Tab-separated table of N, CA and C in Angstrom:
chain	number	residue	atom	x	y	z
D	30	UNK	N	-13.739	-7.446	-3.881
D	30	UNK	CA	-12.611	-6.941	-4.646
D	30	UNK	C	-13.037	-5.743	-5.489
D	31	UNK	N	-12.141	-4.783	-5.623
D	31	UNK	CA	-12.490	-3.567	-6.358
D	31	UNK	C	-12.429	-3.775	-7.862
D	32	UNK	N	-11.308	-4.223	-8.368
D	32	UNK	CA	-11.214	-4.404	-9.824
D	32	UNK	C	-10.457	-5.696	-10.124
D	33	UNK	N	-11.171	-6.597	-10.725
D	33	UNK	CA	-10.595	-7.860	-11.155
D	33	UNK	C	-10.939	-8.055	-12.614
D	34	UNK	N	-9.966	-8.484	-13.379
D	34	UNK	CA	-10.215	-8.885	-14.748
D	34	UNK	C	-10.514	-10.372	-14.726
D	35	UNK	N	-11.612	-10.758	-15.322
D	35	UNK	CA	-11.994	-12.166	-15.368
D	35	UNK	C	-11.981	-12.577	-16.833
D	36	UNK	N	-11.096	-13.518	-17.154
D	36	UNK	CA	-10.955	-13.983	-18.531
D	36	UNK	C	-11.788	-15.245	-18.732
D	37	UNK	N	-12.914	-15.097	-19.403
D	37	UNK	CA	-13.823	-16.235	-19.633
D	37	UNK	C	-13.596	-16.877	-21.002
D	38	UNK	N	-12.433	-16.645	-21.582
D	38	UNK	CA	-12.129	-17.174	-22.913
D	38	UNK	C	-12.139	-18.687	-22.996
D	39	UNK	N	-11.877	-19.360	-21.898
D	39	UNK	CA	-11.861	-20.827	-21.893
D	39	UNK	C	-13.238	-21.426	-21.640
D	40	UNK	N	-14.232	-20.594	-21.473
D	40	UNK	CA	-15.569	-21.086	-21.145
D	40	UNK	C	-16.404	-21.211	-22.423
D	41	UNK	N	-16.653	-22.446	-22.810
D	41	UNK	CA	-17.537	-22.666	-23.966
D	41	UNK	C	-18.935	-22.187	-23.585
D	42	UNK	N	-19.617	-21.581	-24.501
D	42	UNK	CA	-21.002	-21.146	-24.319
D	42	UNK	C	-21.162	-19.955	-23.369
D	43	UNK	N	-20.097	-19.239	-23.032
D	43	UNK	CA	-20.214	-18.087	-22.119
D	43	UNK	C	-21.220	-17.068	-22.646
D	44	UNK	N	-21.192	-16.842	-23.949
D	44	UNK	CA	-22.099	-15.853	-24.540
D	44	UNK	C	-23.558	-16.302	-24.510
D	45	UNK	N	-23.802	-17.591	-24.267
D	45	UNK	CA	-25.175	-18.092	-24.209
D	45	UNK	C	-25.853	-17.790	-22.873
D	46	UNK	N	-25.071	-17.464	-21.855
D	46	UNK	CA	-25.652	-17.166	-20.552
D	46	UNK	C	-26.202	-15.744	-20.543
D	47	UNK	N	-27.320	-15.507	-19.849
D	47	UNK	CA	-27.865	-14.147	-19.765
D	47	UNK	C	-26.883	-13.231	-19.026
D	48	UNK	N	-26.912	-11.927	-19.333
D	48	UNK	CA	-25.986	-10.983	-18.682
D	48	UNK	C	-26.040	-11.029	-17.154
D	49	UNK	N	-27.236	-11.260	-16.575
D	49	UNK	CA	-27.348	-11.329	-15.113
D	49	UNK	C	-26.569	-12.511	-14.561
D	50	UNK	N	-26.644	-13.640	-15.260
D	50	UNK	CA	-25.913	-14.830	-14.831
D	50	UNK	C	-24.416	-14.617	-14.987
D	51	UNK	N	-24.002	-14.012	-16.099
D	51	UNK	CA	-22.583	-13.718	-16.300
D	51	UNK	C	-22.048	-12.813	-15.186
D	52	UNK	N	-22.817	-11.768	-14.859
D	52	UNK	CA	-22.381	-10.828	-13.824
D	52	UNK	C	-22.283	-11.518	-12.464
D	53	UNK	N	-23.303	-12.285	-12.109
D	53	UNK	CA	-23.285	-12.994	-10.829
D	53	UNK	C	-22.117	-13.980	-10.769
D	54	UNK	N	-21.886	-14.709	-11.844
D	54	UNK	CA	-20.810	-15.700	-11.869
D	54	UNK	C	-19.437	-15.036	-11.746
D	55	UNK	N	-19.226	-13.930	-12.455
D	55	UNK	CA	-17.928	-13.244	-12.344
D	55	UNK	C	-17.766	-12.598	-10.969
D	56	UNK	N	-18.863	-12.098	-10.382
D	56	UNK	CA	-18.789	-11.542	-9.017
D	56	UNK	C	-18.383	-12.628	-8.025
D	57	UNK	N	-19.027	-13.798	-8.107
D	57	UNK	CA	-18.704	-14.900	-7.198
D	57	UNK	C	-17.253	-15.341	-7.378
D	58	UNK	N	-16.858	-15.524	-8.621
D	58	UNK	CA	-15.506	-16.034	-8.901
D	58	UNK	C	-14.434	-15.056	-8.422
D	59	UNK	N	-14.611	-13.780	-8.703
D	59	UNK	CA	-13.587	-12.819	-8.276
D	59	UNK	C	-13.555	-12.707	-6.755
D	60	UNK	N	-14.706	-12.793	-6.090
D	60	UNK	CA	-14.744	-12.738	-4.633
D	60	UNK	C	-14.029	-13.939	-4.015
D	61	UNK	N	-14.288	-15.136	-4.554
D	61	UNK	CA	-13.651	-16.345	-4.027
D	61	UNK	C	-12.135	-16.278	-4.201
D	62	UNK	N	-11.666	-15.895	-5.389
D	62	UNK	CA	-10.216	-15.845	-5.607
D	62	UNK	C	-9.570	-14.695	-4.850
D	63	UNK	N	-10.259	-13.580	-4.731
D	63	UNK	CA	-9.732	-12.461	-3.949
D	63	UNK	C	-9.517	-12.892	-2.499
D	64	UNK	N	-10.518	-13.551	-1.930
D	64	UNK	CA	-10.404	-14.005	-0.541
D	64	UNK	C	-9.342	-15.088	-0.386
D	65	UNK	N	-9.278	-16.014	-1.345
D	65	UNK	CA	-8.328	-17.123	-1.229
D	65	UNK	C	-6.883	-16.699	-1.463
D	66	UNK	N	-6.660	-15.529	-2.015
D	66	UNK	CA	-5.290	-15.028	-2.187
D	66	UNK	C	-4.942	-14.003	-1.106
D	67	UNK	N	-5.679	-14.022	-0.012
D	67	UNK	CA	-5.375	-13.118	1.097
D	67	UNK	C	-5.784	-11.686	0.838
D	68	UNK	N	-6.747	-11.467	-0.069
D	68	UNK	CA	-7.230	-10.120	-0.415
D	68	UNK	C	-6.087	-9.228	-0.897
D	69	UNK	N	-5.135	-9.837	-1.544
D	69	UNK	CA	-3.944	-9.131	-2.009
D	69	UNK	C	-4.140	-8.500	-3.380
D	70	UNK	N	-4.857	-9.194	-4.261
D	70	UNK	CA	-4.964	-8.730	-5.634
D	70	UNK	C	-6.275	-7.995	-5.859
D	71	UNK	N	-6.220	-7.024	-6.739
D	71	UNK	CA	-7.361	-6.167	-7.024
D	71	UNK	C	-7.012	-4.746	-6.624
D	72	UNK	N	-7.294	-3.801	-7.483
D	72	UNK	CA	-6.933	-2.404	-7.233
D	72	UNK	C	-8.153	-1.613	-6.784
D	73	UNK	N	-7.988	-0.877	-5.687
D	73	UNK	CA	-9.074	-0.069	-5.119
D	73	UNK	C	-8.567	1.357	-4.913
D	74	UNK	N	-9.325	2.340	-5.384
D	74	UNK	CA	-8.946	3.719	-5.115
D	74	UNK	C	-9.551	4.145	-3.778
D	75	UNK	N	-8.718	4.673	-2.914
D	75	UNK	CA	-9.129	5.107	-1.585
D	75	UNK	C	-8.707	6.547	-1.351
D	76	UNK	N	-9.455	7.240	-0.506
D	76	UNK	CA	-9.034	8.545	-0.013
D	76	UNK	C	-8.961	8.425	1.499
D	77	UNK	N	-7.787	8.736	2.048
D	77	UNK	CA	-7.561	8.623	3.488
D	77	UNK	C	-7.023	9.935	4.029
D	78	UNK	N	-7.115	10.080	5.331
D	78	UNK	CA	-6.565	11.239	6.035
D	78	UNK	C	-5.555	10.722	7.053
D	79	UNK	N	-4.293	10.578	6.629
D	79	UNK	CA	-3.279	10.041	7.550
D	79	UNK	C	-3.014	11.009	8.701
D	80	UNK	N	-2.598	10.454	9.830
D	80	UNK	CA	-2.234	11.321	10.943
D	80	UNK	C	-1.218	10.665	11.851
D	81	UNK	N	-0.295	11.446	12.304
D	81	UNK	CA	0.576	11.207	13.429
D	81	UNK	C	1.285	9.888	13.619
D	82	UNK	N	1.383	9.016	12.664
D	82	UNK	CA	2.093	7.760	12.880
D	82	UNK	C	3.532	7.928	12.420
D	83	UNK	N	4.478	7.468	13.195
D	83	UNK	CA	5.892	7.623	12.872
D	83	UNK	C	6.495	6.254	12.631
D	84	UNK	N	7.266	6.139	11.566
D	84	UNK	CA	7.934	4.879	11.245
D	84	UNK	C	9.332	4.922	11.826
D	85	UNK	N	9.862	3.785	12.056
D	85	UNK	CA	11.245	3.710	12.508
D	85	UNK	C	11.323	2.930	13.801
D	86	UNK	N	12.502	2.575	14.147
D	86	UNK	CA	12.737	1.829	15.370
D	86	UNK	C	13.623	2.681	16.247
D	87	UNK	N	13.189	2.977	17.423
D	87	UNK	CA	14.047	3.680	18.361
D	87	UNK	C	15.010	2.667	18.942
D	88	UNK	N	16.278	2.917	18.759
D	88	UNK	CA	17.294	1.967	19.178
D	88	UNK	C	17.873	2.403	20.527
D	89	UNK	N	17.659	1.632	21.592
D	89	UNK	CA	18.233	1.996	22.880
D	89	UNK	C	19.718	1.670	22.918
D	90	UNK	N	20.386	2.217	23.886
D	90	UNK	CA	21.800	1.958	24.124
D	90	UNK	C	21.881	0.589	24.790
D	91	UNK	N	22.225	-0.460	24.008
D	91	UNK	CA	22.214	-1.806	24.539
D	91	UNK	C	23.195	-2.693	23.809
D	92	UNK	N	23.477	-3.858	24.370
D	92	UNK	CA	24.364	-4.835	23.750
D	92	UNK	C	25.820	-4.552	24.058
D	93	UNK	N	26.664	-5.581	23.973
D	93	UNK	CA	28.077	-5.393	24.314
D	93	UNK	C	28.760	-4.434	23.372
D	94	UNK	N	28.333	-4.401	22.087
D	94	UNK	CA	28.933	-3.468	21.136
D	94	UNK	C	28.638	-2.030	21.492
D	95	UNK	N	27.524	-1.804	22.174
D	95	UNK	CA	27.146	-0.456	22.560
D	95	UNK	C	28.174	0.138	23.507
D	96	UNK	N	28.615	-0.658	24.442
D	96	UNK	CA	29.560	-0.153	25.436
D	96	UNK	C	30.941	0.049	24.832
D	97	UNK	N	31.295	-0.831	23.953
D	97	UNK	CA	32.631	-0.800	23.397
D	97	UNK	C	32.792	0.279	22.319
D	98	UNK	N	31.784	0.424	21.463
D	98	UNK	CA	31.901	1.327	20.327
D	98	UNK	C	31.026	2.571	20.456
D	99	UNK	N	30.322	2.697	21.562
D	99	UNK	CA	29.537	3.900	21.779
D	99	UNK	C	28.195	3.894	21.073
D	100	UNK	N	27.657	2.739	20.723
D	100	UNK	CA	26.344	2.732	20.106
D	100	UNK	C	26.063	1.476	19.319
D	101	UNK	N	24.904	1.458	18.679
D	101	UNK	CA	24.450	0.337	17.874
D	101	UNK	C	24.361	0.806	16.434
D	102	UNK	N	24.822	-0.023	15.496
D	102	UNK	CA	24.684	0.306	14.082
D	102	UNK	C	23.367	-0.238	13.588
D	103	UNK	N	22.619	0.601	12.900
D	103	UNK	CA	21.304	0.222	12.396
D	103	UNK	C	21.255	0.533	10.910
D	104	UNK	N	21.218	-0.500	10.022
D	104	UNK	CA	21.167	-0.219	8.587
D	104	UNK	C	19.764	0.212	8.165
D	105	UNK	N	19.696	1.116	7.194
D	105	UNK	CA	18.410	1.566	6.662
D	105	UNK	C	18.598	2.054	5.241
D	106	UNK	N	17.475	2.160	4.498
D	106	UNK	CA	17.511	2.700	3.144
D	106	UNK	C	17.088	4.155	3.233
D	107	UNK	N	17.939	5.055	2.762
D	107	UNK	CA	17.654	6.484	2.817
D	107	UNK	C	16.638	6.913	1.776
D	108	UNK	N	16.199	8.159	1.878
D	108	UNK	CA	15.232	8.721	0.944
D	108	UNK	C	15.746	8.623	-0.488
D	109	UNK	N	17.069	8.668	-0.663
D	109	UNK	CA	17.655	8.584	-1.995
D	109	UNK	C	17.762	7.154	-2.509
D	110	UNK	N	17.283	6.157	-1.710
D	110	UNK	CA	17.296	4.765	-2.138
D	110	UNK	C	18.596	4.038	-1.853
D	111	UNK	N	19.554	4.676	-1.210
D	111	UNK	CA	20.835	4.053	-0.909
D	111	UNK	C	20.855	3.517	0.517
D	112	UNK	N	21.574	2.386	0.705
D	112	UNK	CA	21.736	1.834	2.048
D	112	UNK	C	22.638	2.736	2.862
D	113	UNK	N	22.298	2.936	4.108
D	113	UNK	CA	23.089	3.745	5.021
D	113	UNK	C	23.188	2.999	6.349
D	114	UNK	N	24.131	3.403	7.175
D	114	UNK	CA	24.252	2.886	8.531
D	114	UNK	C	24.080	4.046	9.485
D	115	UNK	N	23.305	3.822	10.514
D	115	UNK	CA	23.071	4.828	11.529
D	115	UNK	C	23.690	4.304	12.811
D	116	UNK	N	24.561	5.064	13.411
D	116	UNK	CA	25.151	4.688	14.686
D	116	UNK	C	24.428	5.416	15.795
D	117	UNK	N	23.877	4.675	16.729
D	117	UNK	CA	23.104	5.282	17.799
D	117	UNK	C	23.786	5.024	19.132
D	118	UNK	N	24.025	6.067	19.888
D	118	UNK	CA	24.625	5.889	21.210
D	118	UNK	C	23.600	6.144	22.302
D	119	UNK	N	22.395	6.315	21.939
D	119	UNK	CA	21.302	6.505	22.887
D	119	UNK	C	20.026	6.212	22.126
D	120	UNK	N	18.956	6.928	22.401
D	120	UNK	CA	17.722	6.759	21.641
D	120	UNK	C	17.859	7.513	20.338
D	121	UNK	N	17.587	6.849	19.238
D	121	UNK	CA	17.655	7.536	17.955
D	121	UNK	C	16.683	6.897	16.990
D	122	UNK	N	16.447	7.549	15.913
D	122	UNK	CA	15.568	7.051	14.879
D	122	UNK	C	16.220	7.376	13.554
D	123	UNK	N	16.519	6.357	12.760
D	123	UNK	CA	17.267	6.544	11.526
D	123	UNK	C	16.382	6.661	10.292
D	124	UNK	N	15.088	6.776	10.436
D	124	UNK	CA	14.167	6.852	9.315
D	124	UNK	C	13.842	8.303	9.005
D	125	UNK	N	13.368	8.569	7.804
D	125	UNK	CA	12.926	9.924	7.486
D	125	UNK	C	11.805	10.346	8.427
D	126	UNK	N	11.775	11.596	8.797
D	126	UNK	CA	10.761	12.097	9.717
D	126	UNK	C	9.505	12.576	9.002
D	127	UNK	N	9.602	12.904	7.734
D	127	UNK	CA	8.475	13.474	6.988
D	127	UNK	C	7.772	12.386	6.196
D	128	UNK	N	7.018	11.561	6.892
D	128	UNK	CA	6.356	10.447	6.240
D	128	UNK	C	4.999	10.198	6.872
D	129	UNK	N	4.123	9.561	6.087
D	129	UNK	CA	2.784	9.219	6.554
D	129	UNK	C	2.487	7.790	6.121
D	130	UNK	N	1.862	7.038	7.013
D	130	UNK	CA	1.535	5.639	6.735
D	130	UNK	C	0.252	5.556	5.908
D	131	UNK	N	0.294	4.766	4.841
D	131	UNK	CA	-0.882	4.457	4.028
D	131	UNK	C	-1.081	2.947	4.068
D	132	UNK	N	-2.260	2.467	4.468
D	132	UNK	CA	-2.473	1.019	4.436
D	132	UNK	C	-2.227	0.504	3.023
D	133	UNK	N	-1.336	-0.418	2.877
D	133	UNK	CA	-0.910	-0.843	1.558
D	133	UNK	C	-1.271	-2.268	1.251
D	134	UNK	N	-0.741	-2.759	0.159
D	134	UNK	CA	0.307	-2.152	-0.639
D	134	UNK	C	-0.217	-1.016	-1.515
D	135	UNK	N	0.609	0.022	-1.642
D	135	UNK	CA	0.253	1.179	-2.461
D	135	UNK	C	0.702	0.916	-3.889
D	136	UNK	N	-0.247	0.941	-4.820
D	136	UNK	CA	0.069	0.771	-6.242
D	136	UNK	C	0.499	2.104	-6.841
D	137	UNK	N	-0.254	3.163	-6.565
D	137	UNK	CA	0.072	4.495	-7.083
D	137	UNK	C	-0.667	5.539	-6.263
D	138	UNK	N	-0.152	6.760	-6.285
D	138	UNK	CA	-0.795	7.880	-5.596
D	138	UNK	C	-1.443	8.760	-6.652
D	139	UNK	N	-2.725	9.037	-6.467
D	139	UNK	CA	-3.485	9.852	-7.405
D	139	UNK	C	-3.342	11.333	-7.091
D	140	UNK	N	-3.506	11.686	-5.796
D	140	UNK	CA	-3.447	13.096	-5.408
D	140	UNK	C	-3.176	13.214	-3.916
D	141	UNK	N	-2.409	14.245	-3.554
D	141	UNK	CA	-2.161	14.574	-2.159
D	141	UNK	C	-2.571	16.027	-1.959
D	142	UNK	N	-3.405	16.252	-0.942
D	142	UNK	CA	-3.854	17.600	-0.601
D	142	UNK	C	-3.415	17.944	0.817
D	143	UNK	N	-2.859	19.123	0.987
D	143	UNK	CA	-2.552	19.659	2.308
D	143	UNK	C	-3.205	21.020	2.390
D	144	UNK	N	-4.155	21.159	3.309
D	144	UNK	CA	-4.925	22.397	3.467
D	144	UNK	C	-5.560	22.844	2.153
D	145	UNK	N	-6.066	21.892	1.404
D	145	UNK	CA	-6.754	22.196	0.156
D	145	UNK	C	-5.853	22.426	-1.037
D	146	UNK	N	-4.547	22.438	-0.843
D	146	UNK	CA	-3.581	22.662	-1.924
D	146	UNK	C	-3.003	21.335	-2.396
D	147	UNK	N	-2.921	21.167	-3.721
D	147	UNK	CA	-2.342	19.946	-4.294
D	147	UNK	C	-0.822	19.979	-4.115
D	148	UNK	N	-0.280	18.875	-3.599
D	148	UNK	CA	1.165	18.733	-3.451
D	148	UNK	C	1.695	18.103	-4.742
D	149	UNK	N	2.728	18.687	-5.296
D	149	UNK	CA	3.311	18.185	-6.546
D	149	UNK	C	3.855	16.763	-6.360
D	150	UNK	N	3.605	15.880	-7.323
D	150	UNK	CA	4.093	14.501	-7.217
D	150	UNK	C	5.610	14.390	-7.082
D	151	UNK	N	6.348	15.385	-7.545
D	151	UNK	CA	7.806	15.355	-7.407
D	151	UNK	C	8.254	15.652	-5.978
D	152	UNK	N	7.316	16.090	-5.124
D	152	UNK	CA	7.651	16.435	-3.740
D	152	UNK	C	7.521	15.260	-2.776
D	153	UNK	N	7.082	14.096	-3.267
D	153	UNK	CA	6.927	12.932	-2.397
D	153	UNK	C	7.195	11.660	-3.190
D	154	UNK	N	7.376	10.577	-2.449
D	154	UNK	CA	7.532	9.248	-3.053
D	154	UNK	C	6.978	8.220	-2.079
D	155	UNK	N	6.676	7.035	-2.606
D	155	UNK	CA	6.192	5.947	-1.771
D	155	UNK	C	7.351	4.994	-1.519
D	156	UNK	N	7.559	4.661	-0.239
D	156	UNK	CA	8.600	3.707	0.127
D	156	UNK	C	7.960	2.515	0.820
D	157	UNK	N	8.535	1.357	0.590
D	157	UNK	CA	8.092	0.111	1.226
D	157	UNK	C	6.608	-0.169	0.995
D	158	UNK	N	6.049	0.301	-0.092
D	158	UNK	CA	4.655	0.061	-0.492
D	158	UNK	C	3.622	0.563	0.524
D	159	UNK	N	4.049	1.384	1.513
D	159	UNK	CA	3.104	1.858	2.528
D	159	UNK	C	3.415	3.239	3.090
D	160	UNK	N	4.563	3.785	2.809
D	160	UNK	CA	4.961	5.043	3.444
D	160	UNK	C	5.076	6.155	2.408
D	161	UNK	N	4.294	7.209	2.604
D	161	UNK	CA	4.353	8.386	1.751
D	161	UNK	C	5.385	9.322	2.368
D	162	UNK	N	6.524	9.457	1.692
D	162	UNK	CA	7.652	10.217	2.229
D	162	UNK	C	7.763	11.539	1.501
D	163	UNK	N	7.829	12.617	2.248
D	163	UNK	CA	7.990	13.967	1.683
D	163	UNK	C	9.466	14.181	1.414
D	164	UNK	N	9.833	14.430	0.158
D	164	UNK	CA	11.236	14.625	-0.205
D	164	UNK	C	11.558	16.089	-0.502
D	165	UNK	N	10.554	16.915	-0.690
D	165	UNK	CA	10.738	18.355	-0.930
D	165	UNK	C	9.691	19.120	-0.140
D	166	UNK	N	10.037	20.288	0.329
D	166	UNK	CA	9.070	21.135	1.020
D	166	UNK	C	8.915	20.773	2.485
D	167	UNK	N	7.826	21.229	3.083
D	167	UNK	CA	7.555	20.993	4.495
D	167	UNK	C	7.198	19.535	4.744
D	168	UNK	N	7.286	19.135	6.012
D	168	UNK	CA	6.845	17.792	6.392
D	168	UNK	C	5.329	17.725	6.326
D	169	UNK	N	4.799	16.504	6.353
D	169	UNK	CA	3.353	16.322	6.406
D	169	UNK	C	2.844	16.826	7.743
D	170	UNK	N	1.608	17.276	7.790
D	170	UNK	CA	1.047	17.678	9.080
D	170	UNK	C	1.075	16.495	10.047
D	171	UNK	N	1.563	16.714	11.274
D	171	UNK	CA	1.693	15.601	12.209
D	171	UNK	C	0.403	15.319	12.965
D	172	UNK	N	-0.407	16.323	13.218
D	172	UNK	CA	-1.677	16.125	13.906
D	172	UNK	C	-2.746	16.970	13.235
D	173	UNK	N	-3.139	16.618	12.006
D	173	UNK	CA	-4.114	17.444	11.294
D	173	UNK	C	-5.487	17.388	11.961
D	174	UNK	N	-6.252	18.448	11.776
D	174	UNK	CA	-7.613	18.516	12.299
D	174	UNK	C	-8.508	17.674	11.397
D	175	UNK	N	-8.923	16.507	11.888
D	175	UNK	CA	-9.717	15.579	11.078
D	175	UNK	C	-11.124	16.101	10.812
D	176	UNK	N	-11.580	17.054	11.608
D	176	UNK	CA	-12.918	17.607	11.408
D	176	UNK	C	-12.921	18.712	10.358
D	177	UNK	N	-11.770	19.239	10.034
D	177	UNK	CA	-11.687	20.330	9.060
D	177	UNK	C	-11.932	19.811	7.653
D	178	UNK	N	-12.566	20.641	6.839
D	178	UNK	CA	-12.785	20.263	5.444
D	178	UNK	C	-11.474	20.207	4.689
D	179	UNK	N	-10.586	21.127	4.978
D	179	UNK	CA	-9.290	21.168	4.300
D	179	UNK	C	-8.234	20.675	5.269
D	180	UNK	N	-7.854	19.439	5.101
D	180	UNK	CA	-6.846	18.843	5.970
D	180	UNK	C	-5.822	18.140	5.094
D	181	UNK	N	-5.230	17.122	5.608
D	181	UNK	CA	-4.249	16.317	4.896
D	181	UNK	C	-4.980	15.104	4.338
D	182	UNK	N	-5.110	15.038	3.006
D	182	UNK	CA	-5.809	13.941	2.337
D	182	UNK	C	-4.937	13.320	1.263
D	183	UNK	N	-4.985	12.005	1.179
D	183	UNK	CA	-4.241	11.280	0.153
D	183	UNK	C	-5.222	10.363	-0.574
D	184	UNK	N	-5.276	10.498	-1.883
D	184	UNK	CA	-6.053	9.591	-2.720
D	184	UNK	C	-5.049	8.700	-3.438
D	185	UNK	N	-5.224	7.385	-3.259
D	185	UNK	CA	-4.260	6.452	-3.848
D	185	UNK	C	-4.952	5.160	-4.247
D	186	UNK	N	-4.233	4.347	-5.006
D	186	UNK	CA	-4.735	3.044	-5.436
D	186	UNK	C	-4.028	1.987	-4.600
D	187	UNK	N	-4.832	1.204	-3.896
D	187	UNK	CA	-4.303	0.173	-3.011
D	187	UNK	C	-4.464	-1.195	-3.651
D	188	UNK	N	-3.480	-2.057	-3.454
D	188	UNK	CA	-3.543	-3.433	-3.934
D	188	UNK	C	-2.531	-3.703	-5.024
D	189	UNK	N	-2.648	-4.875	-5.585
D	189	UNK	CA	-1.785	-5.291	-6.700
D	189	UNK	C	-2.677	-5.796	-7.820
D	190	UNK	N	-2.296	-5.523	-9.070
D	190	UNK	CA	-3.086	-6.077	-10.176
D	190	UNK	C	-3.039	-7.607	-10.132
D	191	UNK	N	-4.158	-8.216	-10.438
D	191	UNK	CA	-4.193	-9.681	-10.474
D	191	UNK	C	-3.377	-10.171	-11.662
D	192	UNK	N	-2.507	-11.149	-11.458
D	192	UNK	CA	-1.729	-11.691	-12.576
D	192	UNK	C	-2.627	-12.428	-13.565
D	193	UNK	N	-2.187	-12.571	-14.817
D	193	UNK	CA	-3.002	-13.237	-15.839
D	193	UNK	C	-3.472	-14.638	-15.440
D	194	UNK	N	-2.654	-15.374	-14.729
D	194	UNK	CA	-3.061	-16.728	-14.318
D	194	UNK	C	-4.296	-16.675	-13.418
D	195	UNK	N	-4.381	-15.667	-12.556
D	195	UNK	CA	-5.569	-15.538	-11.706
D	195	UNK	C	-6.784	-15.096	-12.505
D	196	UNK	N	-6.578	-14.273	-13.518
D	196	UNK	CA	-7.689	-13.870	-14.384
D	196	UNK	C	-8.257	-15.090	-15.102
D	197	UNK	N	-7.373	-15.989	-15.550
D	197	UNK	CA	-7.818	-17.229	-16.196
D	197	UNK	C	-8.536	-18.139	-15.201
D	198	UNK	N	-7.986	-18.257	-14.002
D	198	UNK	CA	-8.619	-19.093	-12.981
D	198	UNK	C	-9.996	-18.536	-12.605
D	199	UNK	N	-10.096	-17.221	-12.493
D	199	UNK	CA	-11.385	-16.595	-12.183
D	199	UNK	C	-12.386	-16.850	-13.304
D	200	UNK	N	-11.910	-16.832	-14.540
D	200	UNK	CA	-12.789	-17.119	-15.679
D	200	UNK	C	-13.298	-18.546	-15.663
D	201	UNK	N	-12.424	-19.488	-15.353
D	201	UNK	CA	-12.835	-20.896	-15.278
D	201	UNK	C	-13.838	-21.109	-14.152
D	202	UNK	N	-13.579	-20.468	-13.012
D	202	UNK	CA	-14.503	-20.585	-11.883
D	202	UNK	C	-15.833	-19.904	-12.198
D	203	UNK	N	-15.791	-18.760	-12.875
D	203	UNK	CA	-17.026	-18.072	-13.272
D	203	UNK	C	-17.852	-18.958	-14.195
D	204	UNK	N	-17.187	-19.675	-15.086
D	204	UNK	CA	-17.894	-20.587	-15.995
D	204	UNK	C	-18.623	-21.675	-15.204
D	205	UNK	N	-17.954	-22.201	-14.180
D	205	UNK	CA	-18.585	-23.238	-13.352
D	205	UNK	C	-19.760	-22.677	-12.559
D	206	UNK	N	-19.623	-21.455	-12.051
D	206	UNK	CA	-20.733	-20.823	-11.338
D	206	UNK	C	-21.907	-20.562	-12.302
D	207	UNK	N	-21.599	-20.140	-13.519
D	207	UNK	CA	-22.680	-19.903	-14.511
D	207	UNK	C	-23.413	-21.201	-14.833
D	208	UNK	N	-22.662	-22.292	-14.967
D	208	UNK	CA	-23.289	-23.597	-15.215
D	208	UNK	C	-24.200	-23.979	-14.039
D	209	UNK	N	-23.695	-23.768	-12.825
D	209	UNK	CA	-24.482	-24.119	-11.646
D	209	UNK	C	-25.749	-23.275	-11.541
D	210	UNK	N	-25.639	-21.999	-11.877
D	210	UNK	CA	-26.805	-21.112	-11.804
D	210	UNK	C	-27.846	-21.434	-12.890
D	211	UNK	N	-27.384	-22.073	-13.957
D	211	UNK	CA	-28.279	-22.375	-15.077
D	211	UNK	C	-28.841	-23.792	-15.006
D	212	UNK	N	-28.501	-24.497	-13.987
D	212	UNK	CA	-29.039	-25.860	-13.828
D	212	UNK	C	-28.251	-26.871	-14.605
């Protein structure tokens, strides 16, 4: 886990353990709880170079409603956050086209670079905790040169902060590990 808060306030004698034992115990406890919660909690800053993945469902011309009404209705949330309906009478995609997939959940975006230039935070937003959507300006590069020094890079924080109850549980477990390490 990248960052876990471990609350050892419930551990009597925590200050009596040597710093090495405290560190080992908190490392073990946070690792165990991180793994047991599906590696969901804990914030990690990552820098990635997204490329060429497109979100959306291509809706074929199918179903009895397709023949009768000339297409399929597909509900989606637009860039403006409002629900919309897309009617497709053939192959279509009702999602924004200017988006890049980020392995999530995305907590926050630190910086976006395109060809070495910083993209203003007002020019993009994160949707569905994984999609970086361009709302102003050009679309993201669809097939950036991954070997180039100046390409499409996104630095972001992945994960969710651990809730206070998990911090307390990690502290209690760390106390037990410290006791075990001390005999």
